[in-house]
Amino acid sequence: MTLVAEAPPIAAGPAGFRFGAGVRDALPAFRARCTVVRLASVDNERLGVPRWYTLAEAWTAPGSPEDALWSRNPVIDVDRDDPPELVLATGTPVIVLGAGIGAARWQRDVVDAVRASCARVLVVELGPEDVGGYADIATGGCDRARGEALLRLLCGA
């Protein structure tokens, strides 16, 4: 099952998140071990590191249940120079994280390739806007409060 957000998104959820159709019901599949694909962005390149790190490093308290659950997931970094096809083919659920996913052709290509090669894919837009409808969950930003709410949602806390 690959999730695709349908425009317009359904009602807002935790922290004002917007969810694509069927996403809330599919979330339990992503609460066990999953693979995280982190898309680089211009902001990240300027900083030299992804601004959301592995999420747990940025948004959880050390030793918290969310920290323990999220930290066990492998993280794959992808940028504009990586061929989208090489990302992965895995049986585990995949969570793709990015900012401005719909606006950058290479990010859309990566999302399309992951959706084509993996059975369960959840795309999370961490930027202020969900451009192009590529996200299953749009957080409306990546500040600490939204990050904590996202991790609670993804970890089932």
Coordinates of N, CA and C in Angstrom, one line a residue:
M1 N 0.8 -1.2 0.0 CA 0.0 0.0 0.0 C 0.9 1.2 0.0
T2 N 0.8 2.0 -1.0 CA 1.5 3.3 -1.0 C 0.4 4.4 -0.9
L3 N 0.7 5.3 0.0 CA -0.2 6.4 0.3 C 0.1 7.6 -0.6
V4 N -0.9 8.2 -1.0 CA -0.8 9.4 -1.8 C -1.8 10.5 -1.3
A5 N -1.3 11.6 -1.0 CA -2.2 12.7 -0.5 C -3.2 13.1 -1.6
E6 N -4.4 13.3 -1.2 CA -5.4 13.8 -2.2 C -5.7 15.2 -1.8
A7 N -5.7 16.1 -2.8 CA -6.0 17.5 -2.6 C -7.5 17.6 -2.6
P8 N -8.1 18.4 -1.8 CA -7.5 19.1 -0.7 C -7.3 18.1 0.5
P9 N -6.4 18.3 1.4 CA -6.2 17.4 2.5 C -7.4 17.5 3.4
I10 N -7.6 16.4 4.2 CA -8.7 16.4 5.1 C -8.4 17.2 6.3
A11 N -9.3 17.3 7.3 CA -9.1 18.2 8.4 C -7.8 18.1 9.1
A12 N -7.4 19.2 9.7 CA -6.2 19.3 10.5 C -6.2 18.4 11.7
G13 N -5.0 17.9 12.0 CA -4.9 17.0 13.2 C -4.0 17.6 14.2
P14 N -3.1 16.8 14.9 CA -2.2 17.3 15.9 C -1.3 18.4 15.4
A15 N -1.2 19.5 16.2 CA -0.3 20.6 15.8 C -0.7 21.2 14.5
G16 N -1.9 21.1 14.0 CA -2.3 21.6 12.8 C -1.9 20.9 11.6
F17 N -1.4 19.6 11.7 CA -1.0 18.8 10.6 C -2.2 18.6 9.6
R18 N -1.9 18.4 8.4 CA -2.9 18.1 7.4 C -2.6 16.6 6.9
F19 N -3.6 15.8 6.8 CA -3.4 14.4 6.4 C -4.1 14.1 5.1
G20 N -3.5 13.3 4.3 CA -4.1 12.8 3.1 C -5.1 11.7 3.4
A21 N -6.0 11.4 2.5 CA -7.0 10.4 2.7 C -6.4 9.1 3.1
G22 N -6.9 8.5 4.2 CA -6.5 7.2 4.6 C -5.2 7.1 5.4
V23 N -4.5 8.2 5.6 CA -3.2 8.2 6.2 C -3.4 7.9 7.7
R24 N -4.3 8.4 8.4 CA -4.4 8.2 9.8 C -4.6 6.7 10.1
D25 N -5.4 6.0 9.3 CA -5.7 4.6 9.5 C -4.4 3.7 9.2
A26 N -3.6 4.3 8.3 CA -2.4 3.5 7.9 C -1.2 3.7 8.8
L27 N -1.2 4.7 9.7 CA -0.1 5.0 10.6 C 0.4 3.9 11.4
P28 N -0.4 3.0 12.0 CA 0.2 1.9 12.8 C 1.3 1.1 12.0
A29 N 1.2 0.9 10.7 CA 2.2 0.2 9.9 C 3.5 0.8 10.0
F30 N 3.6 2.1 10.3 CA 4.9 2.9 10.3 C 5.4 3.0 11.7
R31 N 4.8 2.4 12.7 CA 5.2 2.5 14.1 C 6.2 1.5 14.5
A32 N 6.3 0.4 13.8 CA 7.3 -0.6 14.0 C 8.6 -0.1 13.3
R33 N 9.6 -0.9 13.2 CA 10.8 -0.5 12.6 C 10.5 0.0 11.1
C34 N 11.1 1.1 10.7 CA 10.9 1.5 9.3 C 12.2 2.1 8.9
T35 N 12.3 2.4 7.6 CA 13.5 3.1 7.0 C 13.1 4.5 6.7
V36 N 14.0 5.5 7.1 CA 13.7 6.9 6.9 C 14.6 7.4 5.8
V37 N 14.0 8.0 4.8 CA 14.7 8.7 3.7 C 14.6 10.2 3.9
R38 N 15.7 10.8 4.1 CA 15.7 12.3 4.4 C 16.2 13.0 3.2
L39 N 15.4 13.9 2.6 CA 15.7 14.6 1.4 C 16.4 15.9 1.8
A40 N 17.5 16.2 1.2 CA 18.2 17.4 1.5 C 17.5 18.6 0.9
S41 N 17.7 19.8 1.4 CA 17.1 21.0 0.8 C 18.1 22.1 0.8
V42 N 17.7 23.2 0.2 CA 18.7 24.3 0.1 C 19.0 24.8 1.5
D43 N 18.0 24.9 2.4 CA 18.3 25.4 3.7 C 19.2 24.4 4.4
N44 N 19.1 23.2 4.2 CA 20.0 22.2 4.9 C 21.4 22.3 4.3
E45 N 21.5 22.5 3.0 CA 22.8 22.7 2.4 C 23.6 23.9 3.0
R46 N 22.8 25.0 3.2 CA 23.5 26.2 3.8 C 24.0 25.9 5.2
L47 N 23.2 25.1 5.9 CA 23.6 24.8 7.3 C 24.6 23.8 7.4
G48 N 24.7 22.9 6.4 CA 25.7 21.8 6.4 C 25.1 20.6 7.0
V49 N 24.0 20.6 7.6 CA 23.3 19.4 8.2 C 21.8 19.6 8.0
P50 N 21.1 18.5 7.9 CA 19.7 18.6 7.8 C 19.2 19.2 9.1
R51 N 18.3 20.2 9.0 CA 17.8 20.9 10.2 C 17.0 20.1 11.1
W52 N 16.5 18.9 10.6 CA 15.8 18.1 11.5 C 16.6 16.8 11.9
Y53 N 17.9 16.8 11.6 CA 18.8 15.7 12.0 C 18.1 14.4 11.8
T54 N 18.0 13.5 12.8 CA 17.3 12.3 12.6 C 15.9 12.4 13.3
L55 N 15.4 13.5 13.5 CA 14.2 13.9 14.3 C 14.4 13.6 15.8
A56 N 14.8 12.4 16.2 CA 15.0 12.2 17.6 C 16.0 13.1 18.2
E57 N 17.1 13.3 17.5 CA 18.2 14.2 18.0 C 17.7 15.6 18.2
A58 N 16.8 16.1 17.3 CA 16.3 17.4 17.4 C 15.1 17.6 18.3
W59 N 14.2 16.6 18.4 CA 12.9 16.8 18.9 C 12.5 15.9 20.1
T60 N 13.3 15.1 20.6 CA 12.9 14.2 21.7 C 13.8 14.4 22.9
A61 N 13.3 14.1 24.0 CA 14.1 14.1 25.2 C 14.9 12.8 25.3
P62 N 16.2 12.9 25.6 CA 17.0 11.7 25.7 C 16.4 10.7 26.6
G63 N 16.3 9.4 26.2 CA 15.8 8.4 27.0 C 14.3 8.3 27.0
S64 N 13.6 9.2 26.3 CA 12.1 9.1 26.2 C 11.7 7.9 25.3
P65 N 10.4 7.5 25.4 CA 10.0 6.4 24.6 C 10.1 6.7 23.1
E66 N 9.8 8.0 22.7 CA 9.9 8.4 21.3 C 11.4 8.3 20.8
D67 N 12.3 8.7 21.7 CA 13.7 8.6 21.4 C 14.2 7.2 21.1
A68 N 13.7 6.3 22.0 CA 14.1 4.9 21.9 C 13.5 4.3 20.6
L69 N 12.2 4.6 20.3 CA 11.6 4.0 19.2 C 12.2 4.6 17.9
W70 N 12.3 5.9 17.8 CA 12.7 6.5 16.5 C 14.2 6.3 16.2
S71 N 15.0 6.2 17.2 CA 16.5 6.1 17.0 C 16.9 4.8 16.4
R72 N 16.1 3.8 16.5 CA 16.4 2.5 16.0 C 16.3 2.4 14.5
N73 N 15.6 3.4 13.8 CA 15.4 3.4 12.4 C 16.6 3.8 11.6
P74 N 17.0 3.1 10.6 CA 18.1 3.5 9.7 C 17.6 4.7 8.9
V75 N 18.6 5.7 8.7 CA 18.3 6.9 8.0 C 19.2 7.0 6.8
I76 N 18.5 7.3 5.6 CA 19.3 7.4 4.3 C 19.1 8.9 3.9
D77 N 20.3 9.5 3.7 CA 20.2 10.9 3.2 C 20.3 10.9 1.7
V78 N 19.5 11.7 1.0 CA 19.5 11.8 -0.4 C 19.5 13.2 -0.8
D79 N 20.3 13.6 -1.8 CA 20.3 14.9 -2.3 C 20.2 14.9 -3.8
R80 N 20.3 16.1 -4.4 CA 20.0 16.3 -5.8 C 20.9 15.5 -6.7
D81 N 22.1 15.2 -6.2 CA 23.1 14.4 -7.0 C 22.9 12.9 -7.0
D82 N 22.1 12.4 -6.2 CA 21.9 11.0 -6.1 C 20.8 10.5 -7.1
P83 N 21.1 9.5 -7.8 CA 20.0 9.0 -8.7 C 18.8 8.5 -7.9
P84 N 17.6 8.9 -8.2 CA 16.5 8.5 -7.4 C 16.2 7.0 -7.3
E85 N 16.7 6.3 -8.3 CA 16.5 4.8 -8.3 C 17.3 4.1 -7.3
L86 N 18.4 4.7 -6.9 CA 19.3 3.9 -6.0 C 18.8 4.0 -4.5
V87 N 17.8 4.7 -4.2 CA 17.4 5.0 -2.9 C 17.3 3.7 -2.1
L88 N 16.3 2.8 -2.4 CA 16.2 1.6 -1.7 C 15.1 0.7 -2.3
A89 N 15.1 -0.5 -1.9 CA 14.0 -1.4 -2.1 C 14.0 -2.3 -0.8
T90 N 13.0 -2.0 0.0 CA 13.0 -2.7 1.3 C 11.6 -3.2 1.6
G91 N 11.5 -4.2 2.4 CA 10.2 -4.7 2.9 C 9.7 -3.9 4.0
T92 N 10.5 -3.1 4.7 CA 10.0 -2.3 5.8 C 9.3 -1.1 5.3
P93 N 8.4 -0.6 6.1 CA 7.8 0.7 5.7 C 8.8 1.8 5.6
V94 N 8.6 2.8 4.7 CA 9.5 3.8 4.5 C 8.8 5.2 4.8
I95 N 9.5 6.0 5.5 CA 9.0 7.4 5.8 C 10.0 8.3 5.1
V96 N 9.5 9.1 4.2 CA 10.3 10.1 3.4 C 10.0 11.5 4.1
L97 N 11.1 12.2 4.5 CA 11.0 13.5 5.1 C 11.7 14.5 4.2
G98 N 11.0 15.6 4.0 CA 11.6 16.7 3.2 C 10.9 18.0 3.4
A99 N 11.5 19.1 2.9 CA 10.9 20.4 2.9 C 10.8 20.9 1.5
G100 N 9.6 21.3 1.1 CA 9.5 21.8 -0.3 C 9.5 20.7 -1.3
I101 N 9.0 19.5 -0.9 CA 9.1 18.3 -1.8 C 8.4 18.5 -3.1
G102 N 7.3 19.1 -3.2 CA 6.6 19.3 -4.4 C 7.2 20.3 -5.3
A103 N 8.0 21.2 -4.8 CA 8.7 22.3 -5.6 C 10.0 21.9 -6.3
A104 N 10.6 20.8 -5.8 CA 11.9 20.4 -6.4 C 11.7 19.1 -7.2
R105 N 12.0 19.2 -8.5 CA 11.9 18.0 -9.4 C 12.6 16.8 -8.9
W106 N 13.9 17.0 -8.4 CA 14.6 15.8 -8.0 C 14.0 15.2 -6.8
Q107 N 13.4 16.0 -5.9 CA 12.7 15.4 -4.7 C 11.5 14.6 -5.1
R108 N 10.7 15.1 -6.1 CA 9.6 14.4 -6.6 C 10.0 13.1 -7.2
D109 N 11.1 13.1 -8.0 CA 11.6 11.9 -8.6 C 12.0 10.9 -7.5
V110 N 12.6 11.3 -6.4 CA 12.9 10.4 -5.4 C 11.7 9.8 -4.8
V111 N 10.7 10.6 -4.5 CA 9.4 10.1 -3.9 C 8.8 9.2 -4.9
D112 N 8.7 9.5 -6.1 CA 8.1 8.6 -7.1 C 8.9 7.2 -7.2
A113 N 10.2 7.3 -7.1 CA 11.0 6.0 -7.2 C 10.8 5.2 -5.9
V114 N 10.7 5.8 -4.8 CA 10.5 5.1 -3.5 C 9.1 4.5 -3.5
R115 N 8.1 5.3 -4.0 CA 6.7 4.8 -4.0 C 6.6 3.6 -5.0
A116 N 7.4 3.6 -6.1 CA 7.4 2.5 -7.1 C 8.0 1.3 -6.6
S117 N 9.0 1.4 -5.7 CA 9.8 0.2 -5.3 C 9.5 -0.3 -3.9
C118 N 8.7 0.4 -3.1 CA 8.4 0.0 -1.8 C 6.9 -0.1 -1.5
A119 N 6.5 -1.1 -0.8 CA 5.1 -1.3 -0.6 C 4.4 -0.3 0.3
R120 N 5.0 0.2 1.4 CA 4.4 1.1 2.3 C 5.3 2.3 2.4
V121 N 4.8 3.5 2.0 CA 5.5 4.7 1.9 C 4.7 5.8 2.5
L122 N 5.3 6.6 3.4 CA 4.6 7.7 4.0 C 5.5 8.9 3.8
V123 N 5.0 10.0 3.1 CA 5.8 11.2 2.8 C 5.3 12.3 3.7
V124 N 6.3 12.9 4.4 CA 6.0 14.0 5.3 C 6.7 15.2 4.9
E125 N 5.9 16.3 4.6 CA 6.4 17.6 4.2 C 6.6 18.4 5.5
L126 N 7.9 18.8 5.7 CA 8.3 19.5 6.9 C 8.4 21.0 6.7
G127 N 8.2 21.4 5.5 CA 8.2 22.8 5.1 C 6.9 23.5 5.5
P128 N 6.9 24.9 5.4 CA 5.7 25.6 5.8 C 4.5 25.4 4.9
E129 N 4.8 24.9 3.6 CA 3.7 24.7 2.7 C 3.8 23.3 2.0
D130 N 2.7 22.7 1.7 CA 2.7 21.5 0.9 C 2.4 21.9 -0.5
V131 N 3.5 22.0 -1.3 CA 3.4 22.4 -2.7 C 3.3 21.2 -3.5
G132 N 2.3 21.1 -4.3 CA 2.2 20.0 -5.3 C 1.5 18.8 -4.8
G133 N 1.1 18.7 -3.6 CA 0.3 17.5 -3.1 C 1.1 16.3 -3.0
Y134 N 2.4 16.3 -2.8 CA 3.2 15.1 -2.7 C 3.2 14.5 -1.3
A135 N 2.8 15.2 -0.4 CA 2.9 14.7 1.0 C 1.6 14.0 1.5
D136 N 1.9 13.0 2.3 CA 0.8 12.3 3.0 C 0.4 13.0 4.3
I137 N 1.5 13.6 4.9 CA 1.3 14.5 6.1 C 2.0 15.8 5.8
A138 N 1.4 16.9 6.0 CA 2.0 18.2 5.9 C 2.0 18.8 7.3
T139 N 3.2 19.1 7.9 CA 3.3 19.6 9.2 C 3.1 21.1 9.4
G140 N 3.3 21.8 8.3 CA 3.2 23.3 8.3 C 4.5 23.9 8.9
G141 N 5.6 23.2 9.0 CA 6.8 23.7 9.5 C 7.6 22.7 10.3
C142 N 8.8 23.0 10.7 CA 9.6 22.0 11.4 C 10.2 22.6 12.7
D143 N 9.4 23.4 13.4 CA 9.8 23.9 14.7 C 9.7 22.7 15.7
R144 N 10.2 22.9 16.9 CA 10.3 21.9 17.9 C 8.9 21.3 18.3
A145 N 7.9 22.2 18.5 CA 6.6 21.7 18.9 C 6.0 20.8 17.8
R146 N 6.1 21.2 16.5 CA 5.6 20.3 15.5 C 6.4 19.0 15.4
G147 N 7.7 19.1 15.6 CA 8.6 18.0 15.5 C 8.2 17.0 16.6
E148 N 8.0 17.5 17.8 CA 7.6 16.6 18.9 C 6.3 15.9 18.6
A149 N 5.3 16.7 18.1 CA 4.0 16.2 17.8 C 4.1 15.1 16.6
L150 N 5.0 15.4 15.7 CA 5.2 14.4 14.6 C 5.7 13.1 15.1
L151 N 6.7 13.2 16.0 CA 7.3 11.9 16.5 C 6.3 11.2 17.4
R152 N 5.5 11.9 18.2 CA 4.5 11.2 19.0 C 3.5 10.5 18.1
L153 N 3.2 11.2 17.0 CA 2.2 10.6 16.0 C 2.9 9.3 15.4
L154 N 4.1 9.4 14.9 CA 4.8 8.3 14.2 C 5.1 7.2 15.2
C155 N 5.3 7.5 16.4 CA 5.6 6.4 17.4 C 4.4 5.9 18.1
G156 N 3.3 6.5 17.9 CA 2.0 6.0 18.5 C 1.9 6.4 20.0
A157 N 2.6 7.4 20.4 CA 2.6 7.8 21.8 C 1.4 8.7 22.1

